[in-house]
PDB file of N, CA and C in Angstrom:
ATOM      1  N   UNK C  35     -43.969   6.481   2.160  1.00 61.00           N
ATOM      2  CA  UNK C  35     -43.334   5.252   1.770  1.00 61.00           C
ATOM      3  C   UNK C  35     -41.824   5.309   2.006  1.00 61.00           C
ATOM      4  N   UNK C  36     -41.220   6.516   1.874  1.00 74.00           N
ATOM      5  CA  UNK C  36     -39.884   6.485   1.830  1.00 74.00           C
ATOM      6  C   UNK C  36     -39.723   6.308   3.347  1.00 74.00           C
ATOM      7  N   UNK C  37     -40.624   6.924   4.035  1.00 78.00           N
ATOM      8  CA  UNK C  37     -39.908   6.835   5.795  1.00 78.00           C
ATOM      9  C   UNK C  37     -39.696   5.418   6.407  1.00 78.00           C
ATOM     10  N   UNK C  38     -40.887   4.550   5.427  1.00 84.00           N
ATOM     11  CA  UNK C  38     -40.897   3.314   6.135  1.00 84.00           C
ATOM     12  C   UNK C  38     -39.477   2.397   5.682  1.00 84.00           C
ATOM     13  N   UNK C  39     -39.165   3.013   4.505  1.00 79.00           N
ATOM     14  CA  UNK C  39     -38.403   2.552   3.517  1.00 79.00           C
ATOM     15  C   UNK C  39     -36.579   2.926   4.692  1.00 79.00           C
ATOM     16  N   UNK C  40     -36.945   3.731   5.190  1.00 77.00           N
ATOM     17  CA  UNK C  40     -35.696   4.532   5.846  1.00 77.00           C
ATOM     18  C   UNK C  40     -35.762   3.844   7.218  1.00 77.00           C
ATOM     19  N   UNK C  41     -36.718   3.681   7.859  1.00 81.00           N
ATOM     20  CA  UNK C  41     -37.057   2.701   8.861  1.00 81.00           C
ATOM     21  C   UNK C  41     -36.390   1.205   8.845  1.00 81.00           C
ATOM     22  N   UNK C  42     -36.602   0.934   7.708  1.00 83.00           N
ATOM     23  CA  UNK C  42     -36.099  -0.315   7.036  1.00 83.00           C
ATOM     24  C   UNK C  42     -34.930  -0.509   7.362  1.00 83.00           C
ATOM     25  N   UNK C  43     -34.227   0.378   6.995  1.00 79.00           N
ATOM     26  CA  UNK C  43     -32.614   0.507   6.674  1.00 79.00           C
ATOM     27  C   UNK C  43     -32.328   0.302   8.211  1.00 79.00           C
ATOM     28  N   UNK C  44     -32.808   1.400   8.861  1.00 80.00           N
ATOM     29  CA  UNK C  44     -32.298   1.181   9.736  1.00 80.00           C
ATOM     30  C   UNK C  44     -32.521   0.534  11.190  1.00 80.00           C
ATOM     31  N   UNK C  45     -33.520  -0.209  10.886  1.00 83.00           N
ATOM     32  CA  UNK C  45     -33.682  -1.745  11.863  1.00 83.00           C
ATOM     33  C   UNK C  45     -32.880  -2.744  11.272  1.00 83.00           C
ATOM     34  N   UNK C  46     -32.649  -2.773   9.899  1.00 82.00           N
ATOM     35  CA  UNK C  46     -31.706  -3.775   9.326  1.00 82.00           C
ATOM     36  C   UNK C  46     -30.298  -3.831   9.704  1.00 82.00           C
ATOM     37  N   UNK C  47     -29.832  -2.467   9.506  1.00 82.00           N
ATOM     38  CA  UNK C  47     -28.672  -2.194  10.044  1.00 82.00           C
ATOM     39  C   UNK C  47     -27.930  -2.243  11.587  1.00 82.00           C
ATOM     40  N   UNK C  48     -29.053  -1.696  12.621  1.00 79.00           N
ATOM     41  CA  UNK C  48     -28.893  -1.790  13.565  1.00 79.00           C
ATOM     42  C   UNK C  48     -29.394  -3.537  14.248  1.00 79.00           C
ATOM     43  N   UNK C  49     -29.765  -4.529  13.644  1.00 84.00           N
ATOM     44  CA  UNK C  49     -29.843  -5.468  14.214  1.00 84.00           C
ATOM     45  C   UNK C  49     -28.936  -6.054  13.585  1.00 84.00           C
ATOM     46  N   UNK C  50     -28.378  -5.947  12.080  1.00 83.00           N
ATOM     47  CA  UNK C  50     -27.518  -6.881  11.982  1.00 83.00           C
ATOM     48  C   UNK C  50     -25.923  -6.063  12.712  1.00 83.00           C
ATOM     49  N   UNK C  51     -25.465  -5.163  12.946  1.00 80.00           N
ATOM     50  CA  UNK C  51     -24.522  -4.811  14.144  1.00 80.00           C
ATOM     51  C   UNK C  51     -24.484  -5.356  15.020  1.00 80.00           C
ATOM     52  N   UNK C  52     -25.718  -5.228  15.741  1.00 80.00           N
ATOM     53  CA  UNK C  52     -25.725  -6.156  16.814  1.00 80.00           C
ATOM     54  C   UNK C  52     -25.527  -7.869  17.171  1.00 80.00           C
ATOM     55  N   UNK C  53     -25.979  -8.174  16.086  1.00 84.00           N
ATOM     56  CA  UNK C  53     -25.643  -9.815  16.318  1.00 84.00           C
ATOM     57  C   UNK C  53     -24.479 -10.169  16.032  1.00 84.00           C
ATOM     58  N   UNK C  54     -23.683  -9.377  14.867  1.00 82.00           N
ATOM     59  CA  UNK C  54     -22.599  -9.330  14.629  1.00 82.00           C
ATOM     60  C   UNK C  54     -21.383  -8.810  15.915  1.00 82.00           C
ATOM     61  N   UNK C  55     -21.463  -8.408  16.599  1.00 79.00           N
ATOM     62  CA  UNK C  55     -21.177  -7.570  18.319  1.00 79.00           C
ATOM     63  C   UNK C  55     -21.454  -8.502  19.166  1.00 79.00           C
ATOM     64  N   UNK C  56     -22.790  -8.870  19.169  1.00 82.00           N
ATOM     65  CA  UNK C  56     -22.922 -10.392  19.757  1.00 82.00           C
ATOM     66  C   UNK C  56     -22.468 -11.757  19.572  1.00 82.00           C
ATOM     67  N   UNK C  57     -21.559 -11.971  18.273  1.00 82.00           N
ATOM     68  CA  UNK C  57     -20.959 -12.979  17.692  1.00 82.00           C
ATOM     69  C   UNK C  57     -19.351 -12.646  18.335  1.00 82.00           C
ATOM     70  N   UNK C  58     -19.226 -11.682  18.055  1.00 81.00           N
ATOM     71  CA  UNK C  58     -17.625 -11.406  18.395  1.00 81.00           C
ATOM     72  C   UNK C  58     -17.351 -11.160  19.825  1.00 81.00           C
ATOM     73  N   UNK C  59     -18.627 -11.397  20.731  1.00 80.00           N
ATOM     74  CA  UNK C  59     -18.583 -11.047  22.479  1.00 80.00           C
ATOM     75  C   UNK C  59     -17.930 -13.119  22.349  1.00 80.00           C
ATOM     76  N   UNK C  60     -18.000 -14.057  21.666  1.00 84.00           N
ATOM     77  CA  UNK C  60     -18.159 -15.375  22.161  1.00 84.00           C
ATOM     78  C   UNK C  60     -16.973 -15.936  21.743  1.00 84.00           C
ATOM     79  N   UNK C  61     -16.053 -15.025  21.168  1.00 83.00           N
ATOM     80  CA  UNK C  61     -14.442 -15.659  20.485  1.00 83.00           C
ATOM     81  C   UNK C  61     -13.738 -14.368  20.334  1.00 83.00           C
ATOM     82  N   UNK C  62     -12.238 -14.590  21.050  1.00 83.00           N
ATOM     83  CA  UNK C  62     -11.608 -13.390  20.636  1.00 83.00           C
ATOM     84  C   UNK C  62     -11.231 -13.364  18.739  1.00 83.00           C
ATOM     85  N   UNK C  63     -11.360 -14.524  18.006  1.00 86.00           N
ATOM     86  CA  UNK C  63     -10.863 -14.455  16.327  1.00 86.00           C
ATOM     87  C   UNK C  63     -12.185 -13.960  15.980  1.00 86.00           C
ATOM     88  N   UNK C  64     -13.456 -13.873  16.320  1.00 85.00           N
ATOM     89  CA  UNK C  64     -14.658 -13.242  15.899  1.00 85.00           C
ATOM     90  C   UNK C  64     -14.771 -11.302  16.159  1.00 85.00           C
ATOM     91  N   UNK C  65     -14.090 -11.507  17.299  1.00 83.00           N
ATOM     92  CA  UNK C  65     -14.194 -10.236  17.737  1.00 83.00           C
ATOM     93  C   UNK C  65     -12.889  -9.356  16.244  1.00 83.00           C
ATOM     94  N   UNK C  66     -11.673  -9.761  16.217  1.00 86.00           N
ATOM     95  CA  UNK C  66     -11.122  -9.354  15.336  1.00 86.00           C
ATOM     96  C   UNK C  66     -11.623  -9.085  13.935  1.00 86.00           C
ATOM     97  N   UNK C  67     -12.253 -10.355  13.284  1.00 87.00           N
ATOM     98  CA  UNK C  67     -13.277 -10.340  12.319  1.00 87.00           C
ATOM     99  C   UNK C  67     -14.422  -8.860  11.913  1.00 87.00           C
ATOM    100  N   UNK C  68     -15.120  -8.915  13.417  1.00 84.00           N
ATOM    101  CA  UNK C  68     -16.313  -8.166  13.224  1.00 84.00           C
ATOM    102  C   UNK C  68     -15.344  -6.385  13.309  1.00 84.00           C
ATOM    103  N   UNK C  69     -14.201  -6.389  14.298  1.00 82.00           N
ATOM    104  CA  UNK C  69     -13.177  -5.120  13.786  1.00 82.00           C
ATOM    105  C   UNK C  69     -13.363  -4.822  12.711  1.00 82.00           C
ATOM    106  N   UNK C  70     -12.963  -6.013  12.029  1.00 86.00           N
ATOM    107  CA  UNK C  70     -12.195  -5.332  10.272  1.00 86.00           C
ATOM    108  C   UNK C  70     -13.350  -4.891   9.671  1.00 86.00           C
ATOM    109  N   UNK C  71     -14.715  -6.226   9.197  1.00 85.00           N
ATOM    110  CA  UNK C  71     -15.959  -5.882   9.022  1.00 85.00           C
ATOM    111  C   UNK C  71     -16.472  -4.180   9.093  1.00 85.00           C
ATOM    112  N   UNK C  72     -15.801  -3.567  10.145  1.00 82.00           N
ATOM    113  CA  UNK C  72     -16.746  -2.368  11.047  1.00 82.00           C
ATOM    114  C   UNK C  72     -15.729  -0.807  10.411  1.00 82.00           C
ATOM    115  N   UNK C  73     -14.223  -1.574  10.020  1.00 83.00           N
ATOM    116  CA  UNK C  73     -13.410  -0.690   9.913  1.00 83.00           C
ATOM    117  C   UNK C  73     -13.787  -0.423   8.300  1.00 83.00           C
ATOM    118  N   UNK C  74     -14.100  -1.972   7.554  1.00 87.00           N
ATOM    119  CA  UNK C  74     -14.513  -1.452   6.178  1.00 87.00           C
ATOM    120  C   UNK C  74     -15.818  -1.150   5.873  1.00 87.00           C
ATOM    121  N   UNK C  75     -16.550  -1.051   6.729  1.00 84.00           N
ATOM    122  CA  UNK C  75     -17.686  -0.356   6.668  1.00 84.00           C
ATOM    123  C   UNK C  75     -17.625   1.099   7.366  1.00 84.00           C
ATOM    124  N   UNK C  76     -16.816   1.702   7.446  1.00 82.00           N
ATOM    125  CA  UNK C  76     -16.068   2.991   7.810  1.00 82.00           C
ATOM    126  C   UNK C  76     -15.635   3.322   6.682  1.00 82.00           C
ATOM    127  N   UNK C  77     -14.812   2.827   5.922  1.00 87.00           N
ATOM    128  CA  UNK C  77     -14.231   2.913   4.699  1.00 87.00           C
ATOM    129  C   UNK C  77     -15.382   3.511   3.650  1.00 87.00           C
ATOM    130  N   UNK C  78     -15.943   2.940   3.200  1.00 88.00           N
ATOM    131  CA  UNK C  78     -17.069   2.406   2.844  1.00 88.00           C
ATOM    132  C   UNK C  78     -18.076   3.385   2.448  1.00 88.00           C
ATOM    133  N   UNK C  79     -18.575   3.633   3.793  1.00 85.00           N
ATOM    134  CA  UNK C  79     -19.343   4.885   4.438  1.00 85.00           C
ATOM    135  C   UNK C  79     -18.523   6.789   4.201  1.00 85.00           C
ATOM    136  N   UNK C  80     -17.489   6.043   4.769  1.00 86.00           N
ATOM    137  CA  UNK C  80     -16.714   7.685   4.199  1.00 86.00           C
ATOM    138  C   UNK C  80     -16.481   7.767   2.459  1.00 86.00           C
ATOM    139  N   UNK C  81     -16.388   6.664   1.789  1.00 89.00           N
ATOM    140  CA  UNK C  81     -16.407   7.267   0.320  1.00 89.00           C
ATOM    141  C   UNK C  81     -17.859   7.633  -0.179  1.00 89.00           C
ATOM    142  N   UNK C  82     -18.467   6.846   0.492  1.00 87.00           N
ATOM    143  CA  UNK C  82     -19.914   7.420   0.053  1.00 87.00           C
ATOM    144  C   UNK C  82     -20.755   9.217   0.081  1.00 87.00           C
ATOM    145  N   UNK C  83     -19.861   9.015   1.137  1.00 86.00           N
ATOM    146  CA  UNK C  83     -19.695  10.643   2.067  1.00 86.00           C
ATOM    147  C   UNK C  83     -19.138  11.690   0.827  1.00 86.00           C
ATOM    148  N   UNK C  84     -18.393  11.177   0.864  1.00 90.00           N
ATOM    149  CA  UNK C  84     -17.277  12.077  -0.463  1.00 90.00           C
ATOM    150  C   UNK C  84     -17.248  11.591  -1.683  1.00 90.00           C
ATOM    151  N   UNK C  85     -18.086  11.414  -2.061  1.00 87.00           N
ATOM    152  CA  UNK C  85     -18.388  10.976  -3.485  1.00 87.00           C
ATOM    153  C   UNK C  85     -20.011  10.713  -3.789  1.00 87.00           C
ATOM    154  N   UNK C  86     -20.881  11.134  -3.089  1.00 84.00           N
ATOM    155  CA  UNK C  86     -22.229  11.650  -2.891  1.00 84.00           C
ATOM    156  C   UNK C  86     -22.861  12.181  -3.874  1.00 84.00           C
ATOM    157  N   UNK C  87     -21.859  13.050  -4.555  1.00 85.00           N
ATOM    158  CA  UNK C  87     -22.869  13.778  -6.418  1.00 85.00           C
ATOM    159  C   UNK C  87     -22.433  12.111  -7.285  1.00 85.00           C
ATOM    160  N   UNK C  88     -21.392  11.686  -7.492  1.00 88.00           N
ATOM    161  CA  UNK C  88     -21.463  11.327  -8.294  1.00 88.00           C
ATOM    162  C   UNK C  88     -22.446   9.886  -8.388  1.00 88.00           C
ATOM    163  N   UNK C  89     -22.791   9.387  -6.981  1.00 86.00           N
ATOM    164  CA  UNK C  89     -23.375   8.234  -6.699  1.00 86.00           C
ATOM    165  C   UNK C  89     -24.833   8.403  -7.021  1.00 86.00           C
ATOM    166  N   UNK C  90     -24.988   9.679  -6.674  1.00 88.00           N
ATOM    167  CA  UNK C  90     -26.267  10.358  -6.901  1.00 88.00           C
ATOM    168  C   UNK C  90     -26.756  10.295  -8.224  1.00 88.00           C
ATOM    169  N   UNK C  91     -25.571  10.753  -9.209  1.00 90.00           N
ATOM    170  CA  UNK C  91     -25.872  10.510 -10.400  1.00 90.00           C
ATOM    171  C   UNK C  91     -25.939   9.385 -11.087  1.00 90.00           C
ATOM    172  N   UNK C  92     -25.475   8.531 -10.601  1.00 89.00           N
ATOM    173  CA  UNK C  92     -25.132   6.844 -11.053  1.00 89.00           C
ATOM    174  C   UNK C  92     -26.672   6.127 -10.642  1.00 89.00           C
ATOM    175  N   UNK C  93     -26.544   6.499  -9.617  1.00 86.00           N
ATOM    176  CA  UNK C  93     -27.809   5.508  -8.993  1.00 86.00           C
ATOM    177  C   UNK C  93     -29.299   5.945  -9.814  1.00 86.00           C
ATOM    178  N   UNK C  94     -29.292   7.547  -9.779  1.00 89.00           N
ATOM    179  CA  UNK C  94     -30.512   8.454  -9.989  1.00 89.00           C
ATOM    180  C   UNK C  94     -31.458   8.292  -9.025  1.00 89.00           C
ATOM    181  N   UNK C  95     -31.226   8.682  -7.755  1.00 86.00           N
ATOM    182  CA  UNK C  95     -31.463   8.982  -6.720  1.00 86.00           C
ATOM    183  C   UNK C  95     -31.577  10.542  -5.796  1.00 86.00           C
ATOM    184  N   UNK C  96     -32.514  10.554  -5.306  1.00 87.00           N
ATOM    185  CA  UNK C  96     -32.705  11.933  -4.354  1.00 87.00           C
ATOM    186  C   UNK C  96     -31.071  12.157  -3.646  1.00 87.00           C
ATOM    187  N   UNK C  97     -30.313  13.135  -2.983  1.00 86.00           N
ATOM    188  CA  UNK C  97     -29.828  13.219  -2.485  1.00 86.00           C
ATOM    189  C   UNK C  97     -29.520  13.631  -1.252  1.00 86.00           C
ATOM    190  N   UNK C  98     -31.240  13.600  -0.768  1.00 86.00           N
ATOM    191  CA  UNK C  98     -31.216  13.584   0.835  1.00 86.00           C
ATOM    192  C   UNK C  98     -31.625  12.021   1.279  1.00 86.00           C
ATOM    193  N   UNK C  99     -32.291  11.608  -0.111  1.00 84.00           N
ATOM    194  CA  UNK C  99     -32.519  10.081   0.531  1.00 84.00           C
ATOM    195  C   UNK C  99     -31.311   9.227   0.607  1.00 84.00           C
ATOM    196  N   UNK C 100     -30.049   9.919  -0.138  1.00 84.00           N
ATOM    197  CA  UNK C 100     -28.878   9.059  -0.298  1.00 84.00           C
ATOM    198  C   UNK C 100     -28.378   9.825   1.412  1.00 84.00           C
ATOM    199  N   UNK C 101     -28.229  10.001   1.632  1.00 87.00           N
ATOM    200  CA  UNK C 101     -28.018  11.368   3.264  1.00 87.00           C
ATOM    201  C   UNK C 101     -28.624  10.510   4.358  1.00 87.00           C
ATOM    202  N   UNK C 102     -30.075  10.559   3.988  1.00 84.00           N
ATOM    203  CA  UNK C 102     -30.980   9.885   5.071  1.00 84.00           C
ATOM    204  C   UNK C 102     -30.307   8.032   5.240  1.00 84.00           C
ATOM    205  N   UNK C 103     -30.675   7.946   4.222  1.00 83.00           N
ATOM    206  CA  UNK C 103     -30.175   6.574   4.246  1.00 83.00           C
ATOM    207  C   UNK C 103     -28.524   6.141   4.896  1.00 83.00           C
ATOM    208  N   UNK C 104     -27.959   6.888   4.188  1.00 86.00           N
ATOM    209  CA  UNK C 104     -26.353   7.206   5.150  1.00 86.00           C
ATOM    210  C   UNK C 104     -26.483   7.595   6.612  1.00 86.00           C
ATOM    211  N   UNK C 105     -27.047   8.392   6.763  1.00 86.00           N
ATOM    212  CA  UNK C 105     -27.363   8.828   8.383  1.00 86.00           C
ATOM    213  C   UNK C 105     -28.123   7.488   9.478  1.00 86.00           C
ATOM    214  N   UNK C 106     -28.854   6.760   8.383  1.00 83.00           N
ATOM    215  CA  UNK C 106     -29.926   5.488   9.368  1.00 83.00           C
ATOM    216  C   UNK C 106     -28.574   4.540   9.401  1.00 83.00           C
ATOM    217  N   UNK C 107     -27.721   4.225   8.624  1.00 83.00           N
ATOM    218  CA  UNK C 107     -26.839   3.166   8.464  1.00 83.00           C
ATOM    219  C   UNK C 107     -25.539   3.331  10.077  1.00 83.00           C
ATOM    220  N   UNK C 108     -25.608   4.667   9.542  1.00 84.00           N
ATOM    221  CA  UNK C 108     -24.411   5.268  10.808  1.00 84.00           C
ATOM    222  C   UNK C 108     -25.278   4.903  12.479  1.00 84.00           C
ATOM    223  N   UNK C 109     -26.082   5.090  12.458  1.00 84.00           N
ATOM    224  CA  UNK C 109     -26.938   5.241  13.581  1.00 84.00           C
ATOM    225  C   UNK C 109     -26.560   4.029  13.874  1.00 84.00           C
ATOM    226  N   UNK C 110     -27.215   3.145  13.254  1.00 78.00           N
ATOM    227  CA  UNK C 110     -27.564   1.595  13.549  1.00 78.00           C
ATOM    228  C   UNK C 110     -26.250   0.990  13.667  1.00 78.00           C
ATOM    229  N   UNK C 111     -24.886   1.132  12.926  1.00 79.00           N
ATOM    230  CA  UNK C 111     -23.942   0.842  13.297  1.00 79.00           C
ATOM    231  C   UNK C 111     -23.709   1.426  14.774  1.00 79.00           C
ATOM    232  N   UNK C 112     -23.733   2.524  15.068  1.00 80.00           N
ATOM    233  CA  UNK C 112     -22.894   2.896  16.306  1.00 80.00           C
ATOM    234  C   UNK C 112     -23.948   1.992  17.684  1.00 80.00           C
ATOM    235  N   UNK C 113     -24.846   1.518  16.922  1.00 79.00           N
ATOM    236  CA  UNK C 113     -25.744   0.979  18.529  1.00 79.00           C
ATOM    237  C   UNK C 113     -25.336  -0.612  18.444  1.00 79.00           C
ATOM    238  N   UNK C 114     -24.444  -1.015  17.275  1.00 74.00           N
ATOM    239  CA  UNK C 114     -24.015  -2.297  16.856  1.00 74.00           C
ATOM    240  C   UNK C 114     -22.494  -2.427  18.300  1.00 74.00           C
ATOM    241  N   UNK C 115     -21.906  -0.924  17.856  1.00 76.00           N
ATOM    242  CA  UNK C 115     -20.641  -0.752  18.410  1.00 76.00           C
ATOM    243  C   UNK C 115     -20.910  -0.488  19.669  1.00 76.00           C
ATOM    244  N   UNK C 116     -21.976  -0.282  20.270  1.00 76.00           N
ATOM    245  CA  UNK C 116     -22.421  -0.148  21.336  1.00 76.00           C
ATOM    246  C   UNK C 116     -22.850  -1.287  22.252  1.00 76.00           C
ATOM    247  N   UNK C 117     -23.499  -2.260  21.660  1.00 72.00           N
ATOM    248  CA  UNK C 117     -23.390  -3.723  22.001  1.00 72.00           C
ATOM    249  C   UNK C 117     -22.147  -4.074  22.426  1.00 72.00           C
ATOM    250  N   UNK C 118     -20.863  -4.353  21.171  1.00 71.00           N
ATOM    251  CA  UNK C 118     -20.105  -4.730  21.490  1.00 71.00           C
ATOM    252  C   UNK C 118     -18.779  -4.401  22.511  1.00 71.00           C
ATOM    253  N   UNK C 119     -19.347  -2.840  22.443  1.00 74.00           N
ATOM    254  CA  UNK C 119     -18.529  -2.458  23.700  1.00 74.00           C
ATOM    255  C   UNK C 119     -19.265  -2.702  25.225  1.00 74.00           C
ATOM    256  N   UNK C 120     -20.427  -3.123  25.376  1.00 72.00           N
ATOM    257  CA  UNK C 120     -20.851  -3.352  26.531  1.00 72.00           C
ATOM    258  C   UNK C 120     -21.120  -4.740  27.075  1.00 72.00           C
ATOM    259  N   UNK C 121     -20.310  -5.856  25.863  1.00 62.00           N
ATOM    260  CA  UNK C 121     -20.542  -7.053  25.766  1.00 62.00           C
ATOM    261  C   UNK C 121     -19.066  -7.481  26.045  1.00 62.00           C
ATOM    262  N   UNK C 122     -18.162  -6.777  25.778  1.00 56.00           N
ATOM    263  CA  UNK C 122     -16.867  -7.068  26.020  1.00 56.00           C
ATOM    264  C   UNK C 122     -16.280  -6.465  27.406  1.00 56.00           C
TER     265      UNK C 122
END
């Protein structure tokens, strides 16, 4: 259940990158937009990174599923950033 669950994440993630990459290929003020979007989801992603026990403890959550799940998110972003660099 959890794999499908991790699957999840990351078809979600990686399609909404992409349309979002695909939105910002059709206006340069979109393209700036989906930047910032990508830079605070960098942000975001790195506190999660470094602050991992304590989220762990907050949430009460596994901490490879908090990992896994971080790892599907990263993925799917970089094929988002991958769109948009091959769209621009």
């Amino acid at each position: 259940m959890r794999a499908i669950a991790l699957g999840n994440n990351f078809l979600l993630t990686a399609i909404a990158s992409s349309f979002l990459c695909w939105l910002a290929s059709l206006h340069p003020n979109l393209l700036l937009l989906v930047q910032a979007l990508f830079v605070l989801k960098l942000l975001i992603s790195a506190a999660a990174w470094l602050l991992d026990d304590f989220i762990v403890r907050a949430l009460q959550i596994d901490l490879l599923e908090l990992r896994g799940r971080l790892i599907a998110t990263a993925i799917g972003t970089l094929i988002g950033v991958g769109v948009m660099l091959c769209r621009v």
